[in-house]
PDB file of C-alpha atoms in Angstrom:
ATOM      1  CA  UNK A   1     119.298 119.186 137.858  1.00 82.00           C
ATOM      2  CA  UNK A   2     117.657 117.519 134.688  1.00 85.00           C
ATOM      3  CA  UNK A   3     115.605 115.117 137.359  1.00 92.00           C
ATOM      4  CA  UNK A   4     117.964 112.311 135.249  1.00 96.00           C
ATOM      5  CA  UNK A   5     119.929 110.424 138.095  1.00 96.00           C
ATOM      6  CA  UNK A   6     122.611 107.741 137.168  1.00 95.00           C
ATOM      7  CA  UNK A   7     124.904 105.737 140.484  1.00 93.00           C
ATOM      8  CA  UNK A   8     127.384 105.166 141.279  1.00 91.00           C
ATOM      9  CA  UNK A   9     129.161 109.119 139.975  1.00 92.00           C
ATOM     10  CA  UNK A  10     133.053 106.976 139.897  1.00 92.00           C
ATOM     11  CA  UNK A  11     133.814 103.800 138.615  1.00 92.00           C
ATOM     12  CA  UNK A  12     137.418 102.022 139.493  1.00 93.00           C
ATOM     13  CA  UNK A  13     137.639  98.777 139.388  1.00 93.00           C
ATOM     14  CA  UNK A  14     140.058  95.834 137.140  1.00 92.00           C
ATOM     15  CA  UNK A  15     140.421  95.202 133.325  1.00 94.00           C
ATOM     16  CA  UNK A  16     138.697  90.850 133.636  1.00 94.00           C
ATOM     17  CA  UNK A  17     136.175  92.103 136.253  1.00 93.00           C
ATOM     18  CA  UNK A  18     131.846  92.803 135.335  1.00 94.00           C
ATOM     19  CA  UNK A  19     130.646  96.732 136.276  1.00 93.00           C
ATOM     20  CA  UNK A  20     126.144  97.073 136.353  1.00 95.00           C
ATOM     21  CA  UNK A  21     125.572 101.028 136.604  1.00 95.00           C
ATOM     22  CA  UNK A  22     122.354 102.257 136.844  1.00 96.00           C
ATOM     23  CA  UNK A  23     120.118 105.433 136.251  1.00 97.00           C
ATOM     24  CA  UNK A  24     116.504 106.245 137.015  1.00 97.00           C
ATOM     25  CA  UNK A  25     114.702 108.178 135.022  1.00 96.00           C
ATOM     26  CA  UNK A  26     112.869 111.784 134.863  1.00 95.00           C
ATOM     27  CA  UNK A  27     109.750 111.283 136.145  1.00 94.00           C
ATOM     28  CA  UNK A  28     107.050 110.576 133.585  1.00 91.00           C
ATOM     29  CA  UNK A  29     110.267 110.087 130.533  1.00 94.00           C
ATOM     30  CA  UNK A  30     108.786 106.472 128.824  1.00 93.00           C
ATOM     31  CA  UNK A  31     111.999 105.870 127.346  1.00 93.00           C
ATOM     32  CA  UNK A  32     116.038 105.356 128.281  1.00 95.00           C
ATOM     33  CA  UNK A  33     118.722 106.000 126.007  1.00 94.00           C
ATOM     34  CA  UNK A  34     122.674 104.884 127.348  1.00 96.00           C
ATOM     35  CA  UNK A  35     125.896 107.043 125.833  1.00 95.00           C
ATOM     36  CA  UNK A  36     129.604 106.176 126.045  1.00 95.00           C
ATOM     37  CA  UNK A  37     131.318 109.462 126.352  1.00 92.00           C
ATOM     38  CA  UNK A  38     135.708 108.754 125.791  1.00 88.00           C
ATOM     39  CA  UNK A  39     138.455 111.916 124.376  1.00 76.00           C
ATOM     40  CA  UNK A  40     139.045 110.427 122.037  1.00 73.00           C
ATOM     41  CA  UNK A  41     134.973 109.522 120.574  1.00 75.00           C
ATOM     42  CA  UNK A  42     132.896 111.193 121.377  1.00 82.00           C
ATOM     43  CA  UNK A  43     129.551 111.009 122.748  1.00 87.00           C
ATOM     44  CA  UNK A  44     128.791 107.519 120.752  1.00 90.00           C
ATOM     45  CA  UNK A  45     124.742 106.242 121.185  1.00 89.00           C
ATOM     46  CA  UNK A  46     125.201 102.654 122.745  1.00 93.00           C
ATOM     47  CA  UNK A  47     121.297 101.740 123.894  1.00 92.00           C
ATOM     48  CA  UNK A  48     117.548 103.351 124.327  1.00 91.00           C
ATOM     49  CA  UNK A  49     114.974 101.237 126.047  1.00 93.00           C
ATOM     50  CA  UNK A  50     111.027 102.711 125.822  1.00 92.00           C
ATOM     51  CA  UNK A  51     108.793 101.292 128.236  1.00 93.00           C
ATOM     52  CA  UNK A  52     110.688  98.075 129.053  1.00 94.00           C
ATOM     53  CA  UNK A  53     111.022  97.661 125.103  1.00 93.00           C
ATOM     54  CA  UNK A  54     114.658  97.830 123.217  1.00 92.00           C
ATOM     55  CA  UNK A  55     113.874 100.314 121.224  1.00 88.00           C
ATOM     56  CA  UNK A  56     116.948 100.815 119.170  1.00 86.00           C
ATOM     57  CA  UNK A  57     120.539  99.747 119.035  1.00 86.00           C
ATOM     58  CA  UNK A  58     123.807 101.642 118.400  1.00 86.00           C
ATOM     59  CA  UNK A  59     127.179 100.756 119.008  1.00 82.00           C
ATOM     60  CA  UNK A  60     127.293  98.738 121.828  1.00 91.00           C
ATOM     61  CA  UNK A  61     129.491  96.033 122.486  1.00 94.00           C
ATOM     62  CA  UNK A  62     129.153  92.004 122.723  1.00 95.00           C
ATOM     63  CA  UNK A  63     130.411  92.879 126.773  1.00 96.00           C
ATOM     64  CA  UNK A  64     127.232  94.746 127.283  1.00 96.00           C
ATOM     65  CA  UNK A  65     124.635  95.072 127.959  1.00 96.00           C
ATOM     66  CA  UNK A  66     121.115  96.545 129.137  1.00 97.00           C
ATOM     67  CA  UNK A  67     117.666  97.035 130.867  1.00 96.00           C
ATOM     68  CA  UNK A  68     114.609  98.822 131.731  1.00 97.00           C
ATOM     69  CA  UNK A  69     113.031  97.320 135.388  1.00 96.00           C
ATOM     70  CA  UNK A  70     109.115  97.903 134.897  1.00 95.00           C
ATOM     71  CA  UNK A  71     109.496 101.180 137.378  1.00 94.00           C
ATOM     72  CA  UNK A  72     111.280 101.853 134.889  1.00 95.00           C
ATOM     73  CA  UNK A  73     114.968 102.157 136.123  1.00 96.00           C
ATOM     74  CA  UNK A  74     117.197 101.173 133.410  1.00 97.00           C
ATOM     75  CA  UNK A  75     121.280  99.351 134.336  1.00 96.00           C
ATOM     76  CA  UNK A  76     123.884  98.988 131.521  1.00 96.00           C
ATOM     77  CA  UNK A  77     126.403  95.999 132.300  1.00 96.00           C
ATOM     78  CA  UNK A  78     129.690  96.072 131.852  1.00 95.00           C
ATOM     79  CA  UNK A  79     132.052  92.686 132.037  1.00 95.00           C
ATOM     80  CA  UNK A  80     135.385  91.589 130.842  1.00 95.00           C
ATOM     81  CA  UNK A  81     136.483  95.099 131.115  1.00 95.00           C
ATOM     82  CA  UNK A  82     138.651  96.313 129.376  1.00 96.00           C
ATOM     83  CA  UNK A  83     140.958  99.825 129.536  1.00 95.00           C
ATOM     84  CA  UNK A  84     139.597 100.642 126.647  1.00 93.00           C
ATOM     85  CA  UNK A  85     136.496 100.694 128.666  1.00 95.00           C
ATOM     86  CA  UNK A  86     137.551 103.988 131.097  1.00 95.00           C
ATOM     87  CA  UNK A  87     134.552 106.338 130.071  1.00 95.00           C
ATOM     88  CA  UNK A  88     131.852 108.691 131.031  1.00 95.00           C
ATOM     89  CA  UNK A  89     128.538 106.350 131.025  1.00 97.00           C
ATOM     90  CA  UNK A  90     125.744 109.001 130.707  1.00 96.00           C
ATOM     91  CA  UNK A  91     122.059 107.832 130.766  1.00 97.00           C
ATOM     92  CA  UNK A  92     119.343 109.890 129.238  1.00 95.00           C
ATOM     93  CA  UNK A  93     115.735 110.018 129.320  1.00 94.00           C
ATOM     94  CA  UNK A  94     112.569 112.100 127.548  1.00 91.00           C
ATOM     95  CA  UNK A  95     108.591 111.103 127.339  1.00 87.00           C
ATOM     96  CA  UNK A  96     108.517 109.697 124.192  1.00 77.00           C
ATOM     97  CA  UNK A  97     110.021 106.666 122.162  1.00 70.00           C
ATOM     98  CA  UNK A  98     111.596 108.370 118.972  1.00 70.00           C
ATOM     99  CA  UNK A  99     114.620 111.169 120.387  1.00 60.00           C
ATOM    100  CA  UNK A 100     113.153 114.348 120.838  1.00 70.00           C
ATOM    101  CA  UNK A 101     113.649 116.393 124.291  1.00 82.00           C
ATOM    102  CA  UNK A 102     116.391 114.114 125.752  1.00 89.00           C
ATOM    103  CA  UNK A 103     117.555 115.171 129.571  1.00 91.00           C
ATOM    104  CA  UNK A 104     120.754 113.851 130.913  1.00 94.00           C
ATOM    105  CA  UNK A 105     122.062 111.907 134.156  1.00 96.00           C
ATOM    106  CA  UNK A 106     125.359 113.906 135.330  1.00 94.00           C
ATOM    107  CA  UNK A 107     127.313 110.405 133.914  1.00 94.00           C
ATOM    108  CA  UNK A 108     129.140 107.723 135.963  1.00 95.00           C
ATOM    109  CA  UNK A 109     132.954 107.819 135.467  1.00 94.00           C
ATOM    110  CA  UNK A 110     134.178 104.117 134.854  1.00 95.00           C
ATOM    111  CA  UNK A 111     138.401 104.045 134.706  1.00 94.00           C
ATOM    112  CA  UNK A 112     138.997 100.528 134.631  1.00 95.00           C
ATOM    113  CA  UNK A 113     142.885  99.548 135.427  1.00 94.00           C
TER     114      UNK A 113
ATOM    115  CA  UNK B   1     127.876 104.398 106.286  1.00 82.00           C
ATOM    116  CA  UNK B   2     125.942 107.893 108.224  1.00 86.00           C
ATOM    117  CA  UNK B   3     128.063 110.577 109.972  1.00 91.00           C
ATOM    118  CA  UNK B   4     127.427 113.470 110.647  1.00 94.00           C
ATOM    119  CA  UNK B   5     130.783 116.205 110.764  1.00 94.00           C
ATOM    120  CA  UNK B   6     130.886 119.289 112.687  1.00 94.00           C
ATOM    121  CA  UNK B   7     132.934 121.789 111.635  1.00 91.00           C
ATOM    122  CA  UNK B   8     135.076 123.698 112.928  1.00 89.00           C
ATOM    123  CA  UNK B   9     136.814 121.313 115.823  1.00 91.00           C
ATOM    124  CA  UNK B  10     137.671 124.587 118.052  1.00 93.00           C
ATOM    125  CA  UNK B  11     137.658 127.868 117.669  1.00 92.00           C
ATOM    126  CA  UNK B  12     138.267 130.729 120.387  1.00 93.00           C
ATOM    127  CA  UNK B  13     136.424 134.844 120.376  1.00 93.00           C
ATOM    128  CA  UNK B  14     136.250 136.891 122.464  1.00 93.00           C
ATOM    129  CA  UNK B  15     133.067 137.993 124.409  1.00 95.00           C
ATOM    130  CA  UNK B  16     130.442 140.454 122.083  1.00 94.00           C
ATOM    131  CA  UNK B  17     131.778 137.872 118.679  1.00 93.00           C
ATOM    132  CA  UNK B  18     129.067 136.518 116.656  1.00 93.00           C
ATOM    133  CA  UNK B  19     130.092 132.727 116.071  1.00 94.00           C
ATOM    134  CA  UNK B  20     128.599 130.303 113.297  1.00 94.00           C
ATOM    135  CA  UNK B  21     129.467 126.857 114.064  1.00 94.00           C
ATOM    136  CA  UNK B  22     127.924 124.187 111.613  1.00 95.00           C
ATOM    137  CA  UNK B  23     126.884 120.501 111.431  1.00 96.00           C
ATOM    138  CA  UNK B  24     126.558 118.362 108.099  1.00 96.00           C
ATOM    139  CA  UNK B  25     124.660 114.866 107.417  1.00 95.00           C
ATOM    140  CA  UNK B  26     124.841 112.413 105.415  1.00 94.00           C
ATOM    141  CA  UNK B  27     122.179 109.434 106.858  1.00 89.00           C
ATOM    142  CA  UNK B  28     119.116 108.014 105.574  1.00 86.00           C
ATOM    143  CA  UNK B  29     115.364 107.967 107.269  1.00 87.00           C
ATOM    144  CA  UNK B  30     116.892 111.444 108.373  1.00 90.00           C
ATOM    145  CA  UNK B  31     114.476 112.386 111.366  1.00 89.00           C
ATOM    146  CA  UNK B  32     115.824 115.245 113.013  1.00 91.00           C
ATOM    147  CA  UNK B  33     118.735 117.455 114.107  1.00 94.00           C
ATOM    148  CA  UNK B  34     119.677 118.073 117.789  1.00 93.00           C
ATOM    149  CA  UNK B  35     121.706 120.503 119.022  1.00 96.00           C
ATOM    150  CA  UNK B  36     123.133 120.078 122.631  1.00 95.00           C
ATOM    151  CA  UNK B  37     125.030 122.183 124.726  1.00 96.00           C
ATOM    152  CA  UNK B  38     128.305 120.251 126.855  1.00 94.00           C
ATOM    153  CA  UNK B  39     129.867 122.369 129.456  1.00 91.00           C
ATOM    154  CA  UNK B  40     132.438 119.840 133.136  1.00 80.00           C
ATOM    155  CA  UNK B  41     128.668 118.034 133.229  1.00 84.00           C
ATOM    156  CA  UNK B  42     126.220 116.681 130.919  1.00 91.00           C
ATOM    157  CA  UNK B  43     124.544 117.695 127.791  1.00 92.00           C
ATOM    158  CA  UNK B  44     121.550 120.378 127.358  1.00 92.00           C
ATOM    159  CA  UNK B  45     118.932 120.275 125.192  1.00 91.00           C
ATOM    160  CA  UNK B  46     119.173 123.243 122.737  1.00 95.00           C
ATOM    161  CA  UNK B  47     117.774 122.743 119.681  1.00 93.00           C
ATOM    162  CA  UNK B  48     115.058 120.535 117.728  1.00 92.00           C
ATOM    163  CA  UNK B  49     115.048 120.819 114.157  1.00 94.00           C
ATOM    164  CA  UNK B  50     113.275 118.723 111.200  1.00 91.00           C
ATOM    165  CA  UNK B  51     111.718 121.414 109.106  1.00 87.00           C
ATOM    166  CA  UNK B  52     113.821 123.203 105.998  1.00 88.00           C
ATOM    167  CA  UNK B  53     114.814 126.916 106.387  1.00 87.00           C
ATOM    168  CA  UNK B  54     112.503 127.682 109.853  1.00 88.00           C
ATOM    169  CA  UNK B  55     114.487 129.281 112.354  1.00 91.00           C
ATOM    170  CA  UNK B  56     114.358 128.570 115.702  1.00 93.00           C
ATOM    171  CA  UNK B  57     115.376 131.181 118.517  1.00 95.00           C
ATOM    172  CA  UNK B  58     116.102 131.052 122.094  1.00 94.00           C
ATOM    173  CA  UNK B  59     117.785 134.512 123.553  1.00 96.00           C
ATOM    174  CA  UNK B  60     121.694 134.453 121.675  1.00 97.00           C
ATOM    175  CA  UNK B  61     121.056 131.471 119.894  1.00 97.00           C
ATOM    176  CA  UNK B  62     119.089 130.193 116.813  1.00 97.00           C
ATOM    177  CA  UNK B  63     119.634 127.217 115.034  1.00 97.00           C
ATOM    178  CA  UNK B  64     118.177 126.373 111.089  1.00 96.00           C
ATOM    179  CA  UNK B  65     117.876 123.203 109.623  1.00 95.00           C
ATOM    180  CA  UNK B  66     118.657 122.510 105.388  1.00 94.00           C
ATOM    181  CA  UNK B  67     118.080 118.935 104.197  1.00 90.00           C
ATOM    182  CA  UNK B  68     118.918 120.258 100.573  1.00 92.00           C
ATOM    183  CA  UNK B  69     122.199 120.632 101.621  1.00 91.00           C
ATOM    184  CA  UNK B  70     122.498 118.532 104.300  1.00 94.00           C
ATOM    185  CA  UNK B  71     123.414 121.048 106.530  1.00 94.00           C
ATOM    186  CA  UNK B  72     122.795 122.583 110.279  1.00 96.00           C
ATOM    187  CA  UNK B  73     123.741 125.635 111.774  1.00 96.00           C
ATOM    188  CA  UNK B  74     123.767 127.213 115.117  1.00 96.00           C
ATOM    189  CA  UNK B  75     124.297 131.420 115.588  1.00 96.00           C
ATOM    190  CA  UNK B  76     125.492 132.365 118.796  1.00 96.00           C
ATOM    191  CA  UNK B  77     125.151 136.071 119.338  1.00 96.00           C
ATOM    192  CA  UNK B  78     126.847 138.770 121.769  1.00 96.00           C
ATOM    193  CA  UNK B  79     129.375 135.728 122.988  1.00 96.00           C
ATOM    194  CA  UNK B  80     129.932 134.699 127.095  1.00 96.00           C
ATOM    195  CA  UNK B  81     132.344 133.634 128.562  1.00 96.00           C
ATOM    196  CA  UNK B  82     128.809 132.065 130.015  1.00 95.00           C
ATOM    197  CA  UNK B  83     128.890 130.205 126.112  1.00 97.00           C
ATOM    198  CA  UNK B  84     132.424 128.569 126.290  1.00 97.00           C
ATOM    199  CA  UNK B  85     131.039 124.587 126.186  1.00 96.00           C
ATOM    200  CA  UNK B  86     130.836 121.711 123.814  1.00 95.00           C
ATOM    201  CA  UNK B  87     128.179 122.458 121.331  1.00 97.00           C
ATOM    202  CA  UNK B  88     127.188 118.884 120.067  1.00 95.00           C
ATOM    203  CA  UNK B  89     124.785 117.464 117.024  1.00 95.00           C
ATOM    204  CA  UNK B  90     123.162 114.870 117.275  1.00 93.00           C
ATOM    205  CA  UNK B  91     120.797 113.447 114.005  1.00 92.00           C
ATOM    206  CA  UNK B  92     117.967 111.011 114.822  1.00 88.00           C
ATOM    207  CA  UNK B  93     117.061 108.670 112.146  1.00 85.00           C
ATOM    208  CA  UNK B  94     114.009 106.582 111.804  1.00 80.00           C
ATOM    209  CA  UNK B  95     113.089 103.721 109.267  1.00 72.00           C
ATOM    210  CA  UNK B  96     110.520 101.105 111.060  1.00 70.00           C
ATOM    211  CA  UNK B  97     112.805  99.043 113.738  1.00 67.00           C
ATOM    212  CA  UNK B  98     116.229 101.233 112.959  1.00 68.00           C
ATOM    213  CA  UNK B  99     116.256 104.294 114.551  1.00 74.00           C
ATOM    214  CA  UNK B 100     119.634 105.506 116.313  1.00 78.00           C
ATOM    215  CA  UNK B 101     121.265 109.126 117.056  1.00 82.00           C
ATOM    216  CA  UNK B 102     124.182 109.544 115.704  1.00 88.00           C
ATOM    217  CA  UNK B 103     126.065 112.013 117.227  1.00 90.00           C
ATOM    218  CA  UNK B 104     128.957 114.796 115.440  1.00 92.00           C
ATOM    219  CA  UNK B 105     132.111 114.594 118.244  1.00 91.00           C
ATOM    220  CA  UNK B 106     131.324 118.295 118.565  1.00 93.00           C
ATOM    221  CA  UNK B 107     133.052 122.098 118.481  1.00 95.00           C
ATOM    222  CA  UNK B 108     134.835 123.157 121.431  1.00 93.00           C
ATOM    223  CA  UNK B 109     133.587 126.491 121.841  1.00 96.00           C
ATOM    224  CA  UNK B 110     135.915 129.173 124.312  1.00 95.00           C
ATOM    225  CA  UNK B 111     134.426 132.345 124.185  1.00 95.00           C
ATOM    226  CA  UNK B 112     137.415 134.611 126.020  1.00 94.00           C
ATOM    227  CA  UNK B 113     137.119 137.798 128.215  1.00 92.00           C
TER     228      UNK B 113
END
C-alpha cells in the first residue's frame, strides 16, 4: 500500500459524459501527478500539481482538466468522453516539486461505452 | 521531439537467468532517469539515476546511467518468478517552466520456473 488513494476503483460511463476522478496523496506529499495508461499507448503523463499550483503539463487533452485543492487532494475531470478515453488513470504523489520518487495509487479504471 | 525507447519489448527467461533491460533517450534538458516495476497494479519505484557511471543496487537489481551515450540499463541477476512484470523507464526533463516526465512503453519480463 503506497498511501495514495484513488476513487472510484472502476467507472463505466457512456460517450459524451463527464466524470471526476479523485486522488488523495500520501501524507506529507505536496505533488500530485496524473497519468493515463492504455494498452497501446503505455503510461502517459498528463499533468502535475505542486502545493495547489500547476507545475508541469504533459499530453493532457483540452477536454480534461485537473486541480489540486488546499488539503492537497486532487481531482481529474474528463468531459465529452470518447471511447478512446477508456484507460487506467493513475495518480502519483511525491514530496518534492520535481519528479523524484513517486508513489502510485491503485488507479481508476475508466470504461467508456 | 523528446522520446524514451525501451528494449526489448518483451523477454521470456528461465528462473536463475540474468537479464539486462535497456532504456535509451533523446531529450533536451535531462534531469534524471527513473526505473519502475509494474505488476498487475500500480508502478512501484526502483531507482532514480542522475549521474553517469554510478551504479545503484537493490538486492538482485542494479542500474547504471550513461549520459554520454544517452541510455540506462537495468540488470536483474538470478531471476525469480516474482520478477515477472513490466519494467518502465521514465526521463524527467526540467527547463525552467518546462518540466515533464517522458515514459517508455516498458519491457515485459516473464520468468518461467
